[in-house]
Every structure is written in structure tokens, then in C-alpha cells.
Tab-separated table of N, CA and C in Angstrom:
chain	number	residue	atom	x	y	z
A	3	MET	N	26.199	121.968	43.789
A	3	MET	CA	26.670	122.204	45.127
A	3	MET	C	27.358	123.552	45.207
A	4	ILE	N	27.506	124.046	46.392
A	4	ILE	CA	28.183	125.312	46.615
A	4	ILE	C	29.443	125.005	47.404
A	5	VAL	N	30.571	125.516	46.922
A	5	VAL	CA	31.859	125.233	47.551
A	5	VAL	C	32.479	126.549	48.009
A	6	LYS	N	32.927	126.582	49.265
A	6	LYS	CA	33.586	127.760	49.816
A	6	LYS	C	35.085	127.499	49.863
A	7	PHE	N	35.860	128.485	49.361
A	7	PHE	CA	37.310	128.376	49.334
A	7	PHE	C	37.930	129.453	50.218
A	8	ASP	N	39.121	129.178	50.766
A	8	ASP	CA	39.864	130.216	51.465
A	8	ASP	C	40.718	130.968	50.435
A	9	PRO	N	41.394	132.054	50.835
A	9	PRO	CA	42.178	132.829	49.871
A	9	PRO	C	43.275	132.026	49.161
A	10	ASN	N	43.701	130.913	49.727
A	10	ASN	CA	44.729	130.083	49.095
A	10	ASN	C	44.146	129.047	48.139
A	11	GLY	N	42.823	129.019	47.994
A	11	GLY	CA	42.187	128.074	47.078
A	11	GLY	C	41.861	126.727	47.693
A	12	ASN	N	41.990	126.608	49.008
A	12	ASN	CA	41.652	125.358	49.690
A	12	ASN	C	40.158	125.322	49.996
A	13	VAL	N	39.521	124.184	49.819
A	13	VAL	CA	38.098	124.029	50.124
A	13	VAL	C	37.914	124.057	51.632
A	14	THR	N	37.046	124.971	52.099
A	14	THR	CA	36.779	125.067	53.533
A	14	THR	C	35.382	124.590	53.901
A	15	MET	N	34.469	124.533	52.903
A	15	MET	CA	33.119	124.060	53.173
A	15	MET	C	32.469	123.647	51.860
A	16	THR	N	31.644	122.605	51.916
A	16	THR	CA	30.862	122.173	50.764
A	16	THR	C	29.416	122.028	51.208
A	17	LEU	N	28.513	122.691	50.479
A	17	LEU	CA	27.089	122.612	50.786
A	17	LEU	C	26.390	121.906	49.642
A	18	GLY	N	25.485	121.004	49.943
A	18	GLY	CA	24.800	120.235	48.914
A	18	GLY	C	25.670	119.086	48.425
A	19	ARG	N	25.225	118.458	47.362
A	19	ARG	CA	26.024	117.389	46.772
A	19	ARG	C	25.818	117.374	45.271
A	20	LYS	N	26.807	116.895	44.581
A	20	LYS	CA	26.720	116.793	43.127
A	20	LYS	C	25.956	115.512	42.789
A	21	PRO	N	24.939	115.598	41.915
A	21	PRO	CA	24.217	114.376	41.533
A	21	PRO	C	25.162	113.380	40.851
A	22	GLU	N	24.935	112.131	41.078
A	22	GLU	CA	25.737	111.098	40.446
A	22	GLU	C	25.384	111.004	38.970
A	23	ALA	N	26.365	110.769	38.128
A	23	ALA	CA	26.133	110.651	36.685
A	23	ALA	C	25.142	109.534	36.382
A	24	ILE	N	25.174	108.476	37.168
A	24	ILE	CA	24.292	107.338	36.929
A	24	ILE	C	22.825	107.734	37.123
A	25	ASP	N	22.552	108.716	38.015
A	25	ASP	CA	21.175	109.182	38.216
A	25	ASP	C	20.603	109.734	36.916
A	26	TYR	N	21.392	110.545	36.211
A	26	TYR	CA	20.952	111.129	34.943
A	26	TYR	C	20.734	110.031	33.906
A	27	LEU	N	21.699	109.131	33.782
A	27	LEU	CA	21.585	108.061	32.785
A	27	LEU	C	20.359	107.195	33.032
A	28	GLU	N	20.139	106.833	34.280
A	28	GLU	CA	18.999	105.985	34.605
A	28	GLU	C	17.678	106.696	34.328
A	29	ARG	N	17.569	107.935	34.761
A	29	ARG	CA	16.308	108.661	34.635
A	29	ARG	C	15.970	109.010	33.189
A	30	PHE	N	16.892	109.573	32.457
A	30	PHE	CA	16.582	110.104	31.136
A	30	PHE	C	16.902	109.154	29.984
A	31	VAL	N	17.916	108.320	30.133
A	31	VAL	CA	18.286	107.422	29.039
A	31	VAL	C	17.572	106.080	29.171
A	32	GLU	N	17.730	105.428	30.306
A	32	GLU	CA	17.147	104.097	30.471
A	32	GLU	C	15.632	104.127	30.586
A	33	ARG	N	15.085	105.071	31.374
A	33	ARG	CA	13.630	105.126	31.563
A	33	ARG	C	12.949	106.087	30.597
A	34	GLY	N	13.711	106.890	29.874
A	34	GLY	CA	13.148	107.793	28.878
A	34	GLY	C	12.302	108.918	29.433
A	35	GLU	N	12.541	109.311	30.685
A	35	GLU	CA	11.769	110.392	31.283
A	35	GLU	C	12.108	111.725	30.626
A	36	LYS	N	11.209	112.672	30.740
A	36	LYS	CA	11.407	114.032	30.234
A	36	LYS	C	11.500	114.984	31.417
A	37	ASP	N	12.289	116.037	31.263
A	37	ASP	CA	12.409	117.045	32.310
A	37	ASP	C	11.284	118.057	32.116
A	38	THR	N	10.119	117.792	32.711
A	38	THR	CA	8.937	118.632	32.522
A	38	THR	C	8.761	119.668	33.624
A	39	GLU	N	9.500	119.550	34.713
A	39	GLU	CA	9.382	120.500	35.811
A	39	GLU	C	10.216	121.727	35.472
A	40	ARG	N	9.560	122.859	35.239
A	40	ARG	CA	10.233	124.081	34.815
A	40	ARG	C	10.514	125.020	35.981
A	41	TYR	N	10.664	124.489	37.171
A	41	TYR	CA	10.998	125.288	38.332
A	41	TYR	C	11.957	124.466	39.185
A	42	PRO	N	12.679	125.112	40.095
A	42	PRO	CA	13.655	124.382	40.894
A	42	PRO	C	13.039	123.197	41.631
A	43	THR	N	13.754	122.086	41.640
A	43	THR	CA	13.264	120.884	42.306
A	43	THR	C	14.217	120.433	43.407
A	44	GLY	N	15.030	121.346	43.915
A	44	GLY	CA	15.953	120.984	44.979
A	44	GLY	C	15.200	120.552	46.229
A	45	SER	N	15.884	119.866	47.091
A	45	SER	CA	15.301	119.442	48.359
A	45	SER	C	16.323	119.721	49.443
A	46	MET	N	15.975	119.481	50.678
A	46	MET	CA	16.888	119.773	51.777
A	46	MET	C	18.252	119.134	51.517
A	47	GLY	N	19.271	119.968	51.505
A	47	GLY	CA	20.630	119.489	51.311
A	47	GLY	C	21.029	119.313	49.865
A	48	ILE	N	20.086	119.467	48.938
A	48	ILE	CA	20.390	119.312	47.515
A	48	ILE	C	19.869	120.544	46.782
A	49	PHE	N	20.729	121.230	46.071
A	49	PHE	CA	20.326	122.415	45.324
A	49	PHE	C	19.936	122.010	43.910
A	50	ASN	N	19.402	122.954	43.152
A	50	ASN	CA	18.991	122.685	41.778
A	50	ASN	C	19.551	123.755	40.860
A	51	ARG	N	20.701	123.541	40.311
A	51	ARG	CA	21.349	124.433	39.351
A	51	ARG	C	21.451	125.861	39.874
A	52	GLU	N	22.041	126.021	41.048
A	52	GLU	CA	22.181	127.348	41.637
A	52	GLU	C	22.973	128.263	40.702
A	53	THR	N	22.574	129.525	40.632
A	53	THR	CA	23.197	130.479	39.724
A	53	THR	C	23.842	131.652	40.446
A	54	ASP	N	23.569	131.824	41.720
A	54	ASP	CA	24.120	132.948	42.469
A	54	ASP	C	24.059	132.607	43.949
A	55	VAL	N	24.766	133.368	44.742
A	55	VAL	CA	24.741	133.143	46.189
A	55	VAL	C	24.849	134.496	46.889
A	56	ALA	N	24.143	134.648	47.995
A	56	ALA	CA	24.192	135.832	48.842
A	56	ALA	C	23.998	135.356	50.270
A	57	SER	N	24.350	136.197	51.241
A	57	SER	CA	24.268	135.703	52.599
A	57	SER	C	23.933	136.796	53.597
A	58	THR	N	23.107	136.460	54.542
A	58	THR	CA	23.028	137.137	55.830
A	58	THR	C	23.181	136.032	56.854
A	59	ARG	N	22.277	135.040	56.766
A	59	ARG	CA	22.374	133.863	57.622
A	59	ARG	C	21.603	132.694	57.013
A	60	PRO	N	21.831	132.344	55.743
A	60	PRO	CA	21.088	131.240	55.155
A	60	PRO	C	21.486	129.894	55.739
A	61	SER	N	22.684	129.853	56.331
A	61	SER	CA	23.121	128.637	57.011
A	61	SER	C	23.962	129.074	58.194
A	62	SER	N	24.159	128.190	59.125
A	62	SER	CA	24.992	128.519	60.272
A	62	SER	C	26.448	128.592	59.821
A	63	ARG	N	27.328	129.013	60.689
A	63	ARG	CA	28.753	129.100	60.330
A	63	ARG	C	29.316	127.742	59.937
A	64	SER	N	28.705	126.670	60.437
A	64	SER	CA	29.175	125.321	60.094
A	64	SER	C	28.514	124.789	58.830
A	65	GLY	N	27.573	125.560	58.245
A	65	GLY	CA	26.916	125.115	57.019
A	65	GLY	C	25.622	124.366	57.254
A	66	THR	N	25.137	124.314	58.488
A	66	THR	CA	23.887	123.635	58.781
A	66	THR	C	22.724	124.416	58.178
A	67	TRP	N	21.840	123.719	57.447
A	67	TRP	CA	20.696	124.350	56.787
A	67	TRP	C	19.751	124.935	57.821
A	68	ILE	N	19.274	126.168	57.578
A	68	ILE	CA	18.348	126.809	58.515
A	68	ILE	C	16.929	126.838	57.981
A	69	LYS	N	16.723	127.308	56.733
A	69	LYS	CA	15.368	127.473	56.243
A	69	LYS	C	15.346	127.512	54.725
A	70	ALA	N	14.228	127.072	54.155
A	70	ALA	CA	13.969	127.197	52.721
A	70	ALA	C	12.652	127.942	52.559
A	71	SER	N	12.478	128.621	51.430
A	71	SER	CA	11.252	129.370	51.180
A	71	SER	C	10.151	128.439	50.717
A	72	GLU	N	8.946	128.642	51.240
A	72	GLU	CA	7.773	127.923	50.765
A	72	GLU	C	7.161	128.723	49.634
A	73	HIS	N	6.892	128.087	48.520
A	73	HIS	CA	6.348	128.797	47.373
A	73	HIS	C	4.830	128.729	47.364
A	74	THR	N	4.216	129.868	47.100
A	74	THR	CA	2.768	129.940	46.920
A	74	THR	C	2.520	130.542	45.546
A	75	ALA	N	1.295	130.610	45.118
A	75	ALA	CA	0.983	131.198	43.812
A	75	ALA	C	1.473	132.643	43.747
A	76	LYS	N	1.436	133.339	44.868
A	76	LYS	CA	1.824	134.755	44.877
A	76	LYS	C	3.337	134.957	44.760
A	77	ASN	N	4.139	134.137	45.452
A	77	ASN	CA	5.572	134.407	45.502
A	77	ASN	C	6.433	133.425	44.710
A	78	ARG	N	5.840	132.527	43.989
A	78	ARG	CA	6.597	131.509	43.272
A	78	ARG	C	7.469	132.109	42.181
A	79	ILE	N	8.700	131.676	42.129
A	79	ILE	CA	9.594	132.017	41.027
A	79	ILE	C	9.298	130.968	39.957
A	80	ARG	N	8.594	131.353	38.889
A	80	ARG	CA	8.117	130.384	37.916
A	80	ARG	C	9.114	130.063	36.815
A	81	SER	N	10.259	130.729	36.813
A	81	SER	CA	11.247	130.412	35.797
A	81	SER	C	11.923	129.099	36.161
A	82	ALA	N	12.750	128.604	35.275
A	82	ALA	CA	13.466	127.363	35.555
A	82	ALA	C	14.302	127.507	36.817
A	83	ARG	N	14.777	128.704	37.063
A	83	ARG	CA	15.527	128.980	38.282
A	83	ARG	C	15.740	130.485	38.403
A	84	PRO	N	15.849	131.009	39.638
A	84	PRO	CA	16.190	132.421	39.795
A	84	PRO	C	17.623	132.645	39.317
A	85	HIS	N	17.920	133.842	38.833
A	85	HIS	CA	19.224	134.075	38.231
A	85	HIS	C	20.121	135.033	38.982
A	86	GLY	N	19.633	135.685	39.976
A	86	GLY	CA	20.464	136.576	40.771
A	86	GLY	C	19.826	136.771	42.124
A	87	ILE	N	20.658	137.047	43.122
A	87	ILE	CA	20.138	137.253	44.469
A	87	ILE	C	21.039	138.246	45.179
A	88	ALA	N	20.422	139.120	45.959
A	88	ALA	CA	21.174	140.096	46.747
A	88	ALA	C	20.454	140.294	48.071
A	89	VAL	N	21.232	140.618	49.090
A	89	VAL	CA	20.677	140.815	50.424
A	89	VAL	C	20.987	142.228	50.897
A	90	ASP	N	19.973	142.918	51.373
A	90	ASP	CA	20.134	144.209	52.037
A	90	ASP	C	19.972	143.927	53.527
A	91	ALA	N	21.090	143.690	54.206
A	91	ALA	CA	21.042	143.303	55.615
A	91	ALA	C	20.471	144.421	56.490
A	92	GLN	N	20.746	145.684	56.148
A	92	GLN	CA	20.227	146.802	56.951
A	92	GLN	C	18.707	146.867	56.905
A	93	ALA	N	18.135	146.663	55.705
A	93	ALA	CA	16.677	146.709	55.560
A	93	ALA	C	16.038	145.362	55.858
A	94	GLY	N	16.849	144.303	55.958
A	94	GLY	CA	16.312	142.972	56.226
A	94	GLY	C	15.558	142.403	55.042
A	95	LEU	N	16.052	142.672	53.809
A	95	LEU	CA	15.356	142.219	52.603
A	95	LEU	C	16.269	141.412	51.693
A	96	VAL	N	15.646	140.470	50.983
A	96	VAL	CA	16.336	139.628	50.005
A	96	VAL	C	15.687	139.888	48.648
A	97	TYR	N	16.498	140.186	47.630
A	97	TYR	CA	16.017	140.485	46.280
A	97	TYR	C	16.407	139.343	45.362
A	98	VAL	N	15.428	138.806	44.623
A	98	VAL	CA	15.667	137.663	43.743
A	98	VAL	C	15.296	138.043	42.311
A	99	ALA	N	16.243	137.911	41.382
A	99	ALA	CA	16.003	138.208	39.969
A	99	ALA	C	15.243	137.051	39.334
A	100	ASP	N	13.995	137.281	38.992
A	100	ASP	CA	13.130	136.281	38.346
A	100	ASP	C	13.092	136.622	36.853
A	101	ARG	N	14.139	136.206	36.152
A	101	ARG	CA	14.365	136.593	34.765
A	101	ARG	C	13.219	136.234	33.836
A	102	ALA	N	12.702	135.032	33.930
A	102	ALA	CA	11.664	134.575	32.998
A	102	ALA	C	10.358	135.346	33.149
A	103	ASN	N	10.126	135.935	34.310
A	103	ASN	CA	8.886	136.667	34.542
A	103	ASN	C	9.083	138.184	34.559
A	104	LEU	N	10.282	138.634	34.160
A	104	LEU	CA	10.563	140.070	34.020
A	104	LEU	C	10.283	140.852	35.297
A	105	ARG	N	10.807	140.347	36.410
A	105	ARG	CA	10.540	141.000	37.688
A	105	ARG	C	11.605	140.634	38.713
A	106	ILE	N	11.590	141.370	39.814
A	106	ILE	CA	12.424	141.061	40.965
A	106	ILE	C	11.476	140.805	42.124
A	107	GLN	N	11.628	139.663	42.756
A	107	GLN	CA	10.801	139.311	43.920
A	107	GLN	C	11.552	139.739	45.175
A	108	VAL	N	10.839	140.272	46.149
A	108	VAL	CA	11.452	140.751	47.384
A	108	VAL	C	10.874	139.972	48.564
A	109	TYR	N	11.763	139.487	49.423
A	109	TYR	CA	11.406	138.716	50.614
A	109	TYR	C	12.082	139.356	51.818
A	110	ASP	N	11.583	139.074	53.020
A	110	ASP	CA	12.336	139.466	54.200
A	110	ASP	C	13.378	138.375	54.457
A	111	THR	N	14.245	138.576	55.440
A	111	THR	CA	15.312	137.599	55.669
A	111	THR	C	14.823	136.294	56.293
A	112	ASP	N	13.524	136.222	56.636
A	112	ASP	CA	12.927	134.953	57.049
A	112	ASP	C	12.238	134.283	55.868
A	113	LEU	N	12.454	134.848	54.654
A	113	LEU	CA	11.929	134.337	53.382
A	113	LEU	C	10.421	134.449	53.242
A	114	ASN	N	9.832	135.447	53.895
A	114	ASN	CA	8.418	135.757	53.703
A	114	ASN	C	8.301	136.741	52.550
A	115	PHE	N	7.401	136.477	51.603
A	115	PHE	CA	7.212	137.338	50.445
A	115	PHE	C	6.778	138.727	50.872
A	116	LYS	N	7.415	139.779	50.275
A	116	LYS	CA	7.067	141.162	50.604
A	116	LYS	C	6.450	141.896	49.419
A	117	LYS	N	7.107	141.853	48.249
A	117	LYS	CA	6.576	142.577	47.095
A	117	LYS	C	7.260	142.117	45.811
A	118	THR	N	6.718	142.597	44.693
A	118	THR	CA	7.272	142.337	43.374
A	118	THR	C	7.637	143.670	42.736
A	119	ILE	N	8.826	143.735	42.135
A	119	ILE	CA	9.254	144.921	41.395
A	119	ILE	C	9.212	144.557	39.916
A	120	THR	N	8.436	145.309	39.139
A	120	THR	CA	8.319	145.057	37.703
A	120	THR	C	8.929	146.227	36.935
A	121	GLY	N	8.923	146.122	35.596
A	121	GLY	CA	9.488	147.180	34.767
A	121	GLY	C	11.000	147.177	34.780
A	122	VAL	N	11.601	146.001	34.958
A	122	VAL	CA	13.056	145.893	35.068
A	122	VAL	C	13.659	145.104	33.905
A	123	ALA	N	12.984	145.100	32.757
A	123	ALA	CA	13.425	144.324	31.588
A	123	ALA	C	13.537	142.861	31.995
A	124	MET	N	14.629	142.209	31.673
A	124	MET	CA	14.829	140.796	31.998
A	124	MET	C	16.002	140.686	32.971
A	125	PRO	N	15.746	140.725	34.287
A	125	PRO	CA	16.838	140.787	35.256
A	125	PRO	C	17.671	139.511	35.347
A	126	TRP	N	18.915	139.614	34.918
A	126	TRP	CA	19.847	138.490	35.043
A	126	TRP	C	20.571	138.539	36.376
A	127	THR	N	20.621	139.714	36.958
A	127	THR	CA	21.316	139.893	38.218
A	127	THR	C	20.675	141.037	38.982
A	128	VAL	N	20.983	141.122	40.257
A	128	VAL	CA	20.469	142.210	41.085
A	128	VAL	C	21.535	142.545	42.131
A	129	GLN	N	21.702	143.841	42.393
A	129	GLN	CA	22.659	144.318	43.398
A	129	GLN	C	21.992	145.423	44.196
A	130	VAL	N	22.220	145.448	45.498
A	130	VAL	CA	21.571	146.417	46.370
A	130	VAL	C	22.633	147.261	47.068
A	131	THR	N	22.425	148.576	47.072
A	131	THR	CA	23.260	149.494	47.849
A	131	THR	C	22.325	150.204	48.834
A	132	PRO	N	22.858	150.972	49.767
A	132	PRO	CA	21.963	151.677	50.688
A	132	PRO	C	20.995	152.628	49.982
A	133	LYS	N	21.350	153.097	48.767
A	133	LYS	CA	20.505	154.072	48.085
A	133	LYS	C	19.758	153.513	46.876
A	134	TYR	N	20.340	152.536	46.160
A	134	TYR	CA	19.765	152.056	44.907
A	134	TYR	C	19.706	150.539	44.821
A	135	ILE	N	18.823	150.070	43.928
A	135	ILE	CA	18.780	148.662	43.530
A	135	ILE	C	19.169	148.647	42.058
A	136	TYR	N	20.199	147.873	41.706
A	136	TYR	CA	20.651	147.766	40.328
A	136	TYR	C	20.284	146.396	39.782
A	137	SER	N	19.934	146.363	38.504
A	137	SER	CA	19.634	145.097	37.851
A	137	SER	C	20.220	145.125	36.441
A	138	GLY	N	20.952	144.092	36.072
A	138	GLY	CA	21.509	143.974	34.736
A	138	GLY	C	20.673	143.006	33.930
A	139	ASP	N	20.465	143.316	32.624
A	139	ASP	CA	19.578	142.478	31.811
A	139	ASP	C	20.289	141.514	30.883
A	140	GLY	N	21.598	141.374	30.979
A	140	GLY	CA	22.315	140.405	30.149
A	140	GLY	C	22.788	140.961	28.818
A	141	THR	N	22.388	142.196	28.486
A	141	THR	CA	22.829	142.819	27.233
A	141	THR	C	23.716	144.018	27.506
A	142	GLY	N	24.107	144.203	28.745
A	142	GLY	CA	24.929	145.338	29.117
A	142	GLY	C	24.121	146.507	29.656
A	143	LYS	N	22.807	146.393	29.644
A	143	LYS	CA	21.957	147.471	30.171
A	143	LYS	C	21.734	147.277	31.665
A	144	ILE	N	21.752	148.386	32.408
A	144	ILE	CA	21.507	148.349	33.856
A	144	ILE	C	20.285	149.178	34.167
């Protein structure tokens, strides 16, 4: 889940929900299932191991869900999960660090796939300025 705090540390908003411990025990211990899905399996209102957050308008001011990206063969983030996200509100673009595939995926703010940036080593994070796109690879290299 994603929790928003005010400057005093008080919770002002909670998005998503934390899975119940019994869900894990039932699925993996009692039924012996294996976690074979190597991509995010979140659903509306439930996230899947979120690693970063960025915003232009992913939800309303009250936290109401607006849209999720539809994955196709062309724009799918095939890693277990994306590892960094940044928004360039002026250009109307969203940059997603797809670490396992050694690339950064670019979408518009309506989550339509635009392009892929390669040659970025293993992007653990991504940051956008008006002039540059920065990506860190987890070893201190940018």
C-alpha cells in the first residue's frame, strides 16, 4: 500500500491495502502454490510490491483511482516489477525504469506507450529535469 503523511507524521491518505498474512499462509504453505508470475499482479485498488511513486494525476485529490496501464507485448514491463518512475509534467511523459530488461519505458500521462530508451545499464531509478534524464544503476553510476 501507499501511505501519505503530513509534515507532522500523521497519516492523511492510504491507497491500496496490505495483504492479510493468512492469504500468504493459505496460498503458499497450505496449498503449496509457487509464485510463477514474474510480473506485477496488482489489481484495481491493490498494488504489487510498489517500489517508487511519482505524480501528475494518477489519482484524484481524494485518492480515487483514475487509470491503470494496459500491457501489450510492445510496452510490457517484463521484470518482476518496475523499479523507478518519474514524471515530466511539462512534456506530458512518464519514465519507468525497467531494470530487468536494461531499459527505460516512456509513456504519455494517459499511460499510452511512446518509446523505449536502451543503453542505460541496469536502471534502478530514473529522474527527469527540463534538460536531462538521469538513471542510476545501483552501483553508484549515473
